XYZ file of C-alpha atoms in Angstrom:
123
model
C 162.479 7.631 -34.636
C 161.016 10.978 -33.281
C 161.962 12.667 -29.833
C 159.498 14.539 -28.911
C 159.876 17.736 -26.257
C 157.149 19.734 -24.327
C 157.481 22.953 -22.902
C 155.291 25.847 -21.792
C 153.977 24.410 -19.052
C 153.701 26.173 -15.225
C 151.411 27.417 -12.846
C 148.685 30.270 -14.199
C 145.536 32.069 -12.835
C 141.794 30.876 -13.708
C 141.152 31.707 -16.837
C 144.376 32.499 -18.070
C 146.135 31.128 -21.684
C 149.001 29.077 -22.140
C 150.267 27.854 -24.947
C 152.295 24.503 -25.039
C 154.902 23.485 -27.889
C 156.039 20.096 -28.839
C 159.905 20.297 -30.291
C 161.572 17.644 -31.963
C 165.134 17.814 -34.156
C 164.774 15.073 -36.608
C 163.616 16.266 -40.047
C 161.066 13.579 -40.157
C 158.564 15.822 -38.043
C 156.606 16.917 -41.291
C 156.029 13.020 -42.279
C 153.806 12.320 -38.851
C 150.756 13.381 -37.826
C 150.214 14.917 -33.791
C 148.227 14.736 -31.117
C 148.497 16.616 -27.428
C 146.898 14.193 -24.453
C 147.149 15.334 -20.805
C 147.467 13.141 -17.486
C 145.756 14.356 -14.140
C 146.711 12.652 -10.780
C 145.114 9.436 -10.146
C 143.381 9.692 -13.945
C 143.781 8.171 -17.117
C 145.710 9.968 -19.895
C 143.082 11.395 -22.290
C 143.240 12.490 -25.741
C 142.928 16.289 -26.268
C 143.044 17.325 -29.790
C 144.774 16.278 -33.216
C 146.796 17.379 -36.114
C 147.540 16.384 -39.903
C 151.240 16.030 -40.916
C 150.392 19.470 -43.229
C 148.827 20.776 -40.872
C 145.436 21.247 -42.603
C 142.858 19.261 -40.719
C 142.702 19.184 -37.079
C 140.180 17.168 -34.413
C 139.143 17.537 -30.757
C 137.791 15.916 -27.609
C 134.410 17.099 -27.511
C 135.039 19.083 -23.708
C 138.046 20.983 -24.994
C 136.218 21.967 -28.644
C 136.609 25.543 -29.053
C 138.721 26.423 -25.961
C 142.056 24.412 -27.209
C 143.902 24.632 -30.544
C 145.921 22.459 -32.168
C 148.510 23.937 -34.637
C 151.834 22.902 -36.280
C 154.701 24.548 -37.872
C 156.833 22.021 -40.106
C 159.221 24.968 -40.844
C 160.475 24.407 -37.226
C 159.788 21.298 -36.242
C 157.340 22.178 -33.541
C 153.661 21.857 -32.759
C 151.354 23.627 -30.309
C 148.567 23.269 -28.163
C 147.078 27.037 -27.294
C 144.963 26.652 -24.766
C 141.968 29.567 -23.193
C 140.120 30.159 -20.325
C 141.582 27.601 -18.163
C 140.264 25.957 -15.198
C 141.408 24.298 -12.289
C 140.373 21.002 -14.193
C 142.555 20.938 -16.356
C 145.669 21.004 -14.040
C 147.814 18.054 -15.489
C 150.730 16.733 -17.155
C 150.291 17.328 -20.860
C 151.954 15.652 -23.409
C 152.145 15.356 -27.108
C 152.292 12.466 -29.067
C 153.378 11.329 -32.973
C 152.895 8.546 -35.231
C 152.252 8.303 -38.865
C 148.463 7.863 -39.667
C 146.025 10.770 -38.899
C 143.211 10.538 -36.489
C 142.193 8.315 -33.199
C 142.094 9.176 -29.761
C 143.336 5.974 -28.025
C 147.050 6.828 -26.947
C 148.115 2.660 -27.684
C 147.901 4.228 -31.530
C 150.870 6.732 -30.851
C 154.204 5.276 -31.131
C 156.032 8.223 -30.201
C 155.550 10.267 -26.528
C 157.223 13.390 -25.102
C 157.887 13.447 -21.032
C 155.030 15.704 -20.602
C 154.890 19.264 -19.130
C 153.385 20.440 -15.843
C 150.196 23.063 -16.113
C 148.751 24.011 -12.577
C 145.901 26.557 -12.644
C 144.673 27.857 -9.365
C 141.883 29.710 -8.925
């Protein structure tokens, strides 16, 4: 089992950075590969970008390619999504995601979910 934690989230100017971390405490966090998705009112939750348990190979929705970034550190359990010149579309909940096999974008493949984090950007 994997609990997951957000955090890093808030409200930020256009065009701003932020970046978001996904905690967990159980050692296991090196065996399971990652993935950050993000919810906005009244939308579906859509895949953002992924991560390899090492660390070493990483993937991204086409719209976010190049302006997100998908890292990990197994040394402390945590991963991160940086994030650049954000817009008012992408105000959302955000939330990372775990499960053992790397790749897809379809969140039914992640077995394991954070509670999400809040990022408002206002022009």
């Amino acid at each position: 089992q994997v609990q997951l934690v957000e955090s890093g989230g808030g409200l930020v100017q256009a065009g701003d950075s932020l970046r978001l971390s996904c905690s967990t405490s159980g050692h296991a966090f090196g065996w399971y590969a990652v993935a950050w998705f993000r919810q906005a009112p009244g939308k579906e939750r859509v895949f953002l970008g992924g991560i390899n348990y090492s660390g070493t190979a990483t993937y991204y929705e086409e719209r976010v390619q190049g302006r997100f970034t998908v890292s990990r550190d197994n040394s402390k359990n945590t991963a991160y999504l940086q994030m650049n010149s954000l817009t008012p579309e992408d105000t959302a909940i955000y939330y990372c995601a775990a499960k053992e096999n790397y790749g897809g974008v379809e969140a039914r493949l992640f077995n394991f979910w954070g509670q999400g984090t809040q990022v408002t950007v206002v022009s």
